[in-house]
Tab-separated table of C-alpha atoms and ligand atoms in Angstrom:
chain	number	residue	atom	x	y	z
I	8	GLN	CA	7.052	5.833	17.049
I	9	PHE	CA	10.750	6.640	17.243
I	10	THR	CA	12.135	7.516	20.614
I	11	ALA	CA	14.835	10.149	20.683
I	12	LEU	CA	17.290	7.538	21.913
I	13	SER	CA	16.622	4.912	19.287
I	14	SER	CA	16.926	7.497	16.534
I	15	LEU	CA	20.386	8.606	17.600
I	16	LEU	CA	22.933	7.667	15.015
I	17	VAL	CA	26.544	8.589	15.295
I	18	LEU	CA	28.331	8.683	11.996
I	19	SER	CA	31.963	9.285	11.433
I	20	ALA	CA	33.400	8.797	7.977
I	21	CYS	CA	36.912	8.598	9.410
I	22	GLY	CA	35.998	6.436	12.352
I	23	GLY	CA	37.911	8.875	14.544
I	24	ASN	CA	37.177	9.037	18.227
I	25	GLN	CA	37.212	12.082	20.433
I	26	ALA	CA	40.209	10.948	22.450
I	27	ALA	CA	42.467	10.486	19.444
I	28	GLY	CA	43.624	14.105	19.265
I	29	ASP	CA	46.619	15.506	21.088
I	30	GLU	CA	44.575	18.563	22.080
I	31	GLU	CA	40.844	18.918	22.720
I	32	GLY	CA	38.962	19.712	19.512
I	33	LYS	CA	41.977	18.982	17.307
I	34	SER	CA	43.110	15.746	15.702
I	35	SER	CA	46.713	14.634	15.904
I	36	GLY	CA	47.208	16.079	12.424
I	37	GLY	CA	46.069	19.522	13.650
I	38	ALA	CA	42.648	19.419	11.956
I	39	VAL	CA	39.734	20.992	13.816
I	40	LYS	CA	37.534	18.149	15.084
I	41	ALA	CA	33.910	18.831	15.800
I	42	ASP	CA	30.613	17.061	16.363
I	43	ILE	CA	27.854	18.673	14.336
I	44	GLY	CA	24.355	17.769	15.485
I	45	VAL	CA	21.698	17.220	12.832
I	46	ILE	CA	17.954	17.417	13.452
I	47	SER	CA	16.133	15.991	10.465
I	48	TYR	CA	12.659	14.873	9.392
I	49	ILE	CA	13.580	11.238	8.649
I	50	SER	CA	10.428	9.373	9.623
I	51	GLY	CA	6.769	10.102	8.921
I	52	PRO	CA	4.908	11.631	5.966
I	53	GLY	CA	7.659	14.121	5.003
I	54	ALA	CA	10.575	11.714	5.444
I	55	ALA	CA	11.806	12.211	1.872
I	56	TYR	CA	12.905	15.733	2.845
I	57	GLY	CA	15.078	14.382	5.659
I	58	GLU	CA	16.378	11.495	3.591
I	59	ALA	CA	17.645	13.907	0.928
I	60	ILE	CA	19.102	16.226	3.567
I	61	THR	CA	20.995	13.520	5.451
I	62	ASN	CA	22.238	12.020	2.157
I	63	GLY	CA	23.620	15.407	1.120
I	64	LEU	CA	25.263	15.899	4.504
I	65	LYS	CA	26.915	12.476	4.522
I	66	LEU	CA	28.321	12.976	1.050
I	67	ALA	CA	29.792	16.336	2.044
I	68	GLN	CA	31.113	14.848	5.300
I	69	GLU	CA	33.001	12.139	3.438
I	70	GLU	CA	34.625	14.687	1.129
I	71	ILE	CA	35.411	17.214	3.859
I	72	ASN	CA	36.981	14.652	6.188
I	73	GLY	CA	38.986	13.288	3.274
I	74	LYS	CA	40.667	16.659	2.826
I	75	GLY	CA	42.081	16.654	6.358
I	76	GLU	CA	41.562	20.285	7.405
I	77	VAL	CA	38.430	19.654	9.438
I	78	GLU	CA	37.083	16.419	10.851
I	79	ILE	CA	33.327	16.461	11.248
I	80	ASN	CA	31.367	13.865	13.159
I	81	LEU	CA	27.620	14.010	12.376
I	82	VAL	CA	25.243	13.208	15.243
I	83	ILE	CA	21.906	12.677	13.530
I	84	GLU	CA	18.545	12.871	15.326
I	85	ASP	CA	15.085	12.288	13.859
I	86	SER	CA	12.422	14.945	14.526
I	87	ALA	CA	9.621	13.219	12.551
I	88	GLY	CA	8.568	16.716	11.469
I	89	LYS	CA	7.224	17.421	14.960
I	90	GLN	CA	7.953	20.434	17.131
I	91	ASP	CA	8.203	18.522	20.411
I	92	GLN	CA	10.428	15.812	18.998
I	93	ALA	CA	12.657	18.424	17.329
I	94	LEU	CA	12.995	20.235	20.650
I	95	THR	CA	13.871	17.050	22.551
I	96	ALA	CA	16.489	16.263	19.913
I	97	ALA	CA	17.896	19.795	20.132
I	98	GLN	CA	18.127	19.659	23.924
I	99	LYS	CA	19.981	16.382	23.779
I	100	LEU	CA	22.438	17.760	21.235
I	101	MET	CA	22.926	21.025	23.100
I	102	ASN	CA	23.608	19.135	26.327
I	103	SER	CA	26.455	17.272	24.672
I	104	GLU	CA	29.525	19.437	25.081
I	105	ASN	CA	31.117	17.857	22.026
I	106	VAL	CA	28.408	19.334	19.771
I	107	THR	CA	29.760	22.613	18.407
I	108	GLY	CA	26.899	23.452	16.065
I	109	ILE	CA	23.593	22.108	14.752
I	110	ILE	CA	22.258	21.664	11.219
I	111	GLY	CA	18.470	21.626	10.859
I	112	PRO	CA	15.724	21.191	11.789
I	113	THR	CA	13.973	20.534	8.477
I	114	LEU	CA	10.752	22.519	8.933
I	115	SER	CA	10.306	26.198	9.796
I	116	THR	CA	7.605	25.034	12.204
I	117	GLU	CA	10.300	23.099	14.073
I	118	MET	CA	12.882	25.891	13.847
I	119	ASN	CA	10.393	28.269	15.411
I	120	VAL	CA	10.683	26.351	18.681
I	121	VAL	CA	14.251	25.040	18.371
I	122	GLY	CA	15.871	28.274	17.137
I	123	PRO	CA	15.105	30.372	20.246
I	124	GLU	CA	16.445	27.586	22.525
I	125	ALA	CA	19.670	27.261	20.539
I	126	ASP	CA	20.086	31.028	20.576
I	127	LEU	CA	19.523	31.162	24.317
I	128	ASN	CA	22.087	28.400	24.872
I	129	GLY	CA	24.634	29.961	22.525
I	130	VAL	CA	24.665	27.055	20.078
I	131	PRO	CA	25.006	28.045	16.401
I	132	ILE	CA	22.248	26.464	14.342
I	133	MET	CA	21.746	26.503	10.578
I	134	GLY	CA	18.609	25.467	8.725
I	135	THR	CA	19.158	24.050	5.248
I	136	SER	CA	15.479	23.981	4.264
I	137	THR	CA	13.738	26.484	6.551
I	138	THR	CA	12.244	29.090	4.238
I	139	ALA	CA	9.582	30.971	6.217
I	140	GLU	CA	9.881	34.664	6.943
I	141	GLY	CA	11.856	35.581	10.058
I	142	ILE	CA	13.985	32.470	10.713
I	143	PRO	CA	17.482	34.055	10.942
I	144	GLN	CA	15.940	36.976	12.785
I	145	ILE	CA	15.239	34.622	15.731
I	146	GLY	CA	18.700	35.463	17.036
I	147	ASP	CA	22.431	35.872	16.422
I	148	TYR	CA	23.087	32.125	16.581
I	149	VAL	CA	20.411	31.245	14.007
I	150	PHE	CA	21.306	30.940	10.314
I	151	ARG	CA	19.943	29.326	7.167
I	152	ASN	CA	21.341	28.657	3.715
I	153	SER	CA	17.939	27.935	2.136
I	154	LEU	CA	16.294	30.275	-0.315
I	155	PRO	CA	13.467	32.061	1.558
I	156	GLU	CA	9.919	31.970	0.188
I	157	ALA	CA	10.082	35.757	0.018
I	158	LEU	CA	12.573	35.359	-2.875
I	159	ALA	CA	11.281	32.114	-4.403
I	160	ILE	CA	7.525	32.684	-4.682
I	161	PRO	CA	7.555	36.123	-6.366
I	162	ALA	CA	10.011	34.784	-8.985
I	163	ALA	CA	7.714	31.826	-9.749
I	164	ILE	CA	4.612	34.034	-9.928
I	165	ASP	CA	6.356	36.486	-12.282
I	166	LYS	CA	7.217	33.664	-14.658
I	167	ALA	CA	3.667	32.288	-14.566
I	168	ILE	CA	2.186	35.712	-15.321
I	169	GLU	CA	4.586	36.159	-18.216
I	170	LYS	CA	3.893	32.709	-19.670
I	171	TYR	CA	0.142	32.456	-19.202
I	172	ASP	CA	-0.910	36.093	-19.127
I	173	ALA	CA	-2.510	35.247	-15.780
I	174	LYS	CA	-4.856	37.783	-14.213
I	175	LYS	CA	-7.024	35.835	-11.754
I	176	VAL	CA	-5.758	33.442	-9.090
I	177	ALA	CA	-7.082	31.210	-6.341
I	178	ILE	CA	-4.969	30.596	-3.246
I	179	LEU	CA	-4.911	27.380	-1.220
I	180	TYR	CA	-2.720	26.974	1.870
I	181	GLY	CA	-2.147	24.942	5.022
I	182	ASN	CA	-3.062	27.086	7.991
I	183	ASP	CA	-1.426	24.955	10.694
I	184	ASP	CA	2.248	25.157	9.697
I	185	VAL	CA	4.707	28.048	9.955
I	186	PHE	CA	6.126	27.497	6.457
I	187	THR	CA	2.794	27.035	4.631
I	188	LYS	CA	1.342	30.101	6.390
I	189	SER	CA	4.377	32.203	5.604
I	190	GLY	CA	4.230	31.018	1.986
I	191	PHE	CA	0.608	32.152	1.888
I	192	ASP	CA	1.506	35.618	3.216
I	193	THR	CA	4.138	35.925	0.507
I	194	MET	CA	1.740	34.699	-2.205
I	195	LYS	CA	-0.956	37.153	-1.157
I	196	LYS	CA	1.469	40.062	-1.027
I	197	ALA	CA	3.051	39.171	-4.368
I	198	ALA	CA	-0.365	38.700	-6.044
I	199	GLU	CA	-1.532	42.075	-4.770
I	200	GLU	CA	1.665	43.830	-5.821
I	201	LYS	CA	1.476	42.326	-9.295
I	202	GLY	CA	-2.163	43.359	-9.742
I	203	LEU	CA	-3.605	39.834	-9.781
I	204	GLU	CA	-7.202	39.379	-8.725
I	205	ILE	CA	-7.502	36.916	-5.819
I	206	LEU	CA	-10.780	35.056	-6.446
I	207	THR	CA	-10.747	33.050	-3.211
I	208	THR	CA	-8.462	31.942	-0.392
I	209	GLU	CA	-8.968	28.366	0.810
I	210	THR	CA	-7.258	26.536	3.675
I	211	PHE	CA	-6.455	22.967	4.684
I	212	GLN	CA	-4.663	21.152	7.514
I	213	LYS	CA	-1.748	18.714	7.711
I	214	GLY	CA	-2.667	15.166	6.857
I	215	GLN	CA	-5.944	16.150	5.182
I	216	SER	CA	-6.895	13.688	2.477
I	217	ASP	CA	-10.015	15.191	0.892
I	218	TYR	CA	-9.842	18.597	-0.807
I	219	ASN	CA	-13.148	18.308	-2.652
I	220	ALA	CA	-14.840	21.300	-0.988
I	221	GLN	CA	-11.942	23.707	-1.609
I	222	LEU	CA	-11.308	22.500	-5.159
I	223	THR	CA	-14.987	22.572	-6.158
I	224	LYS	CA	-15.163	26.203	-5.108
I	225	ILE	CA	-11.929	27.041	-6.922
I	226	LYS	CA	-13.081	25.271	-10.086
I	227	GLY	CA	-16.305	27.287	-10.206
I	228	LEU	CA	-14.380	30.564	-10.059
I	229	LYS	CA	-12.225	29.684	-13.107
I	230	PRO	CA	-8.816	31.019	-12.020
I	231	ASP	CA	-5.921	31.318	-14.488
I	232	LEU	CA	-3.546	29.961	-11.832
I	233	ILE	CA	-3.704	28.278	-8.437
I	234	LEU	CA	-1.179	29.452	-5.846
I	235	ALA	CA	-0.674	26.603	-3.368
I	236	SER	CA	1.400	26.695	-0.198
I	237	ALA	CA	1.876	23.100	0.960
I	238	LEU	CA	4.406	20.443	1.953
I	239	TYR	CA	4.841	17.719	-0.677
I	240	ASN	CA	2.520	15.180	0.852
I	241	GLU	CA	-0.572	17.395	0.912
I	242	GLY	CA	0.540	19.302	-2.214
I	243	ALA	CA	0.737	16.178	-4.361
I	244	VAL	CA	-2.692	14.963	-3.237
I	245	ILE	CA	-4.176	18.395	-3.949
I	246	MET	CA	-2.810	18.342	-7.504
I	247	ASP	CA	-3.990	14.787	-8.054
I	248	GLN	CA	-7.540	15.584	-6.906
I	249	ALA	CA	-7.600	18.856	-8.865
I	250	ARG	CA	-6.658	17.129	-12.134
I	251	LYS	CA	-9.240	14.388	-11.497
I	252	MET	CA	-11.893	17.093	-11.138
I	253	GLY	CA	-10.840	18.586	-14.477
I	254	ILE	CA	-8.910	21.564	-13.090
I	255	ASP	CA	-6.070	21.830	-15.589
I	256	VAL	CA	-4.628	25.292	-14.845
I	257	PRO	CA	-0.997	25.643	-13.709
I	258	PHE	CA	-0.118	25.591	-9.997
I	259	VAL	CA	2.513	27.833	-8.437
I	260	GLY	CA	4.043	26.344	-5.285
I	261	GLY	CA	6.704	27.207	-2.737
I	262	ASN	CA	9.693	25.222	-1.457
I	263	GLY	CA	7.550	22.389	-0.123
I	264	PHE	CA	6.678	21.387	-3.687
I	265	ASN	CA	10.342	21.225	-4.779
I	266	SER	CA	10.616	17.532	-4.087
I	267	PRO	CA	10.582	14.674	-6.624
I	268	GLU	CA	8.072	13.083	-4.223
I	269	VAL	CA	5.406	15.357	-5.760
I	270	ILE	CA	5.901	13.508	-9.059
I	271	ASN	CA	6.198	10.111	-7.354
I	272	ILE	CA	2.873	10.642	-5.577
I	273	ALA	CA	0.855	12.614	-8.147
I	274	GLY	CA	2.301	11.218	-11.399
I	275	ASP	CA	1.034	13.102	-14.458
I	276	ALA	CA	-1.198	15.230	-12.243
I	277	ALA	CA	1.958	17.074	-11.167
I	278	ASN	CA	2.486	18.447	-14.691
I	279	GLY	CA	2.025	22.199	-14.749
I	280	LEU	CA	3.557	22.851	-11.325
I	281	ILE	CA	5.790	25.937	-11.274
I	282	VAL	CA	8.385	26.432	-8.522
I	283	ALA	CA	11.473	28.557	-7.945
I	284	THR	CA	14.598	26.956	-6.536
I	285	PRO	CA	18.250	27.782	-5.914
I	286	TRP	CA	19.134	24.312	-7.233
I	287	TYR	CA	19.077	23.056	-10.785
I	288	GLY	CA	20.839	19.729	-11.331
I	289	GLU	CA	21.220	20.058	-15.104
I	290	LYS	CA	23.422	23.146	-14.809
I	291	GLU	CA	26.567	23.278	-16.964
I	292	ASP	CA	28.910	23.576	-14.008
I	293	ASP	CA	31.721	21.185	-13.052
I	294	LYS	CA	30.978	21.262	-9.334
I	295	VAL	CA	27.284	20.557	-9.942
I	296	LYS	CA	28.056	17.696	-12.343
I	297	GLU	CA	30.504	16.089	-9.952
I	298	PHE	CA	28.035	16.309	-7.075
I	299	VAL	CA	25.180	14.869	-9.159
I	300	SER	CA	27.221	11.932	-10.403
I	301	LYS	CA	28.645	11.101	-6.956
I	302	TYR	CA	25.208	11.361	-5.381
I	303	GLU	CA	23.639	9.118	-8.014
I	304	LYS	CA	26.379	6.553	-7.564
I	305	GLU	CA	25.987	6.543	-3.787
I	306	TYR	CA	22.189	6.697	-3.469
I	307	GLY	CA	20.854	5.463	-6.831
I	308	LYS	CA	18.823	8.607	-7.534
I	309	LYS	CA	19.303	12.208	-8.527
I	310	PRO	CA	19.823	14.757	-5.759
I	311	ASP	CA	17.008	17.220	-5.162
I	312	GLN	CA	17.091	20.751	-3.799
I	313	PHE	CA	17.103	19.507	-0.203
I	314	ALA	CA	20.150	17.287	-0.755
I	315	ALA	CA	21.994	20.099	-2.527
I	316	GLN	CA	21.272	22.681	0.162
I	317	ALA	CA	22.410	20.290	2.891
I	318	TYR	CA	25.596	19.468	0.995
I	319	ASP	CA	26.507	23.140	0.697
I	320	ALA	CA	25.527	23.737	4.327
I	321	LEU	CA	28.100	21.261	5.655
I	322	TYR	CA	30.789	22.877	3.489
I	323	ILE	CA	29.791	26.253	4.918
I	324	MET	CA	30.082	24.790	8.445
I	325	ALA	CA	33.479	23.306	7.547
I	326	GLU	CA	34.749	26.621	6.199
I	327	ALA	CA	33.536	28.387	9.335
I	328	LEU	CA	35.195	25.752	11.573
I	329	THR	CA	38.467	26.124	9.674
I	330	ASN	CA	38.304	29.901	10.045
I	331	ALA	CA	37.355	29.586	13.731
I	332	GLY	CA	40.428	27.385	14.231
I	333	GLU	CA	38.791	25.503	17.097
I	334	ALA	CA	35.647	23.536	17.908
I	335	ASP	CA	34.085	26.318	19.962
I	336	ARG	CA	30.432	27.412	19.770
I	337	ASP	CA	31.015	31.163	19.977
I	338	ALA	CA	33.937	31.051	17.577
I	339	LEU	CA	31.828	29.022	15.133
I	340	ARG	CA	28.959	31.528	15.365
I	341	ASP	CA	31.288	34.428	14.638
I	342	ALA	CA	32.943	32.588	11.759
I	343	LEU	CA	29.553	31.679	10.249
I	344	ALA	CA	28.456	35.312	10.383
I	345	GLU	CA	31.618	36.218	8.452
I	346	ILE	CA	31.016	33.799	5.540
I	347	LYS	CA	30.943	35.812	2.324
I	348	GLY	CA	31.186	34.759	-1.328
I	349	PHE	CA	31.136	31.032	-0.529
I	350	ASN	CA	31.150	29.156	-3.813
I	351	GLY	CA	29.033	26.006	-3.608
I	352	ILE	CA	26.887	23.902	-5.894
I	353	LEU	CA	24.062	26.412	-5.414
I	354	GLY	CA	26.268	29.177	-6.765
I	355	GLU	CA	27.744	32.064	-4.866
I	356	PHE	CA	26.431	32.443	-1.368
I	357	SER	CA	26.669	35.033	1.416
I	358	PHE	CA	24.796	35.695	4.646
I	359	ASP	CA	23.428	39.196	5.041
I	360	GLU	CA	23.673	41.090	8.372
I	361	GLU	CA	20.754	39.094	9.756
I	362	GLY	CA	22.115	35.662	8.809
I	363	ASP	CA	19.690	35.479	5.909
I	364	VAL	CA	20.466	34.420	2.375
I	365	VAL	CA	21.360	36.370	-0.714
I	366	MET	CA	20.763	34.143	-3.782
I	367	ASP	CA	19.078	34.089	-7.179
I	368	PRO	CA	16.411	31.478	-7.901
I	369	THR	CA	15.821	29.473	-11.076
I	370	VAL	CA	12.181	28.873	-12.075
I	371	LEU	CA	11.234	25.284	-12.942
I	372	VAL	CA	8.078	23.673	-14.285
I	373	ILE	CA	7.034	20.019	-14.213
I	374	GLU	CA	6.461	18.808	-17.764
I	375	GLY	CA	6.151	15.213	-18.919
I	376	GLY	CA	6.768	13.991	-15.390
I	377	ALA	CA	10.026	15.900	-14.745
I	378	PHE	CA	11.236	19.261	-13.450
I	379	LYS	CA	12.515	21.403	-16.364
I	380	GLU	CA	13.896	24.899	-16.545
I	381	PHE	CA	10.988	27.257	-17.322
I	382	ASN	CA	12.254	29.598	-20.025
J	407	1QQ	C1	10.003	25.024	5.632
J	407	1QQ	C2	10.167	24.458	4.277
J	407	1QQ	C3	9.808	23.049	4.030
J	407	1QQ	C4	9.365	22.870	2.614
J	407	1QQ	C5	11.008	22.214	4.325
J	407	1QQ	C6	10.902	20.785	3.974
J	407	1QQ	O1	10.629	25.155	3.407
J	407	1QQ	O2	9.407	24.405	6.521
J	407	1QQ	O3	10.483	26.135	5.808
């Protein structure tokens, strides 16, 4: 078990210290200097999400600090995917007066408790992977740059209907997590709106290892598609057990399934998974190519959606800090709210009036053990 203290890592690509500037919050060269707190899921069953996120952030940090306009010091805390640990981490970061803003936490479940505290304390906070309904609506200081399920899931379902002429679906979701529940609400609403027949709705809990009862029922009802709202760990096991039982229909998943870990865990059983994402690493775009090659060189693997969203998020923070002109929490909040037409590796990005995201998803399918564009 990590303690909050032992998981505190202070990273500074420039090795700068707070006292080096000639004015508080500015370096001697006039750059805005700020500590950005990070709350990330870097230990436990969903640690691959946090690993990708912190990798993306560190890569962006190196580049941003190299340009000299802003100097960002990342103060990274592990939440282990738990609400209480995320809250402890947030309190520690908020109590440090050098922390101007926070990136994270990873899960919507965590943001649901951390977001209101940050808002109350006037600390701007931005989720890079929180996709449940209602996150930016928590308050004026709460933002996200992740594609909400409300945009992702309907796009994936549309594609599946078009490809497979699907008419009947079964739904399976985790009923003890804010994101998996929200994903279920979106799936149900989208299925109803698109005239799909919902044959059954089955539930599971975090850490469950046996899905035999739910899958046996689903198999007997012969759906054309299975809509599954899960984090990668449970999602991959569900697909593996389904394929072993002879269920070979496609799955449609939400953001939780957008991790290469699904393929690492489930192997060939992951084939036939359809997801929508704002990130596609094979895009013919110079910025995307440069990011992918740098990331691969640094970390020895391809970046996933979580790495890409985090990378863009730090650039958005940097742009807001530059526009704010000082390392001040209120000024950063106002500058974040003003971000419009930001051009990152996820394409053009703006916040709407509520701090939510306006973006177009790409639909992917896993075929032959890899995510491919689903055309
Ligand atoms: C959320 C998510 C998860 C998949 C993040 C890892 O989207 O909790 O909102």
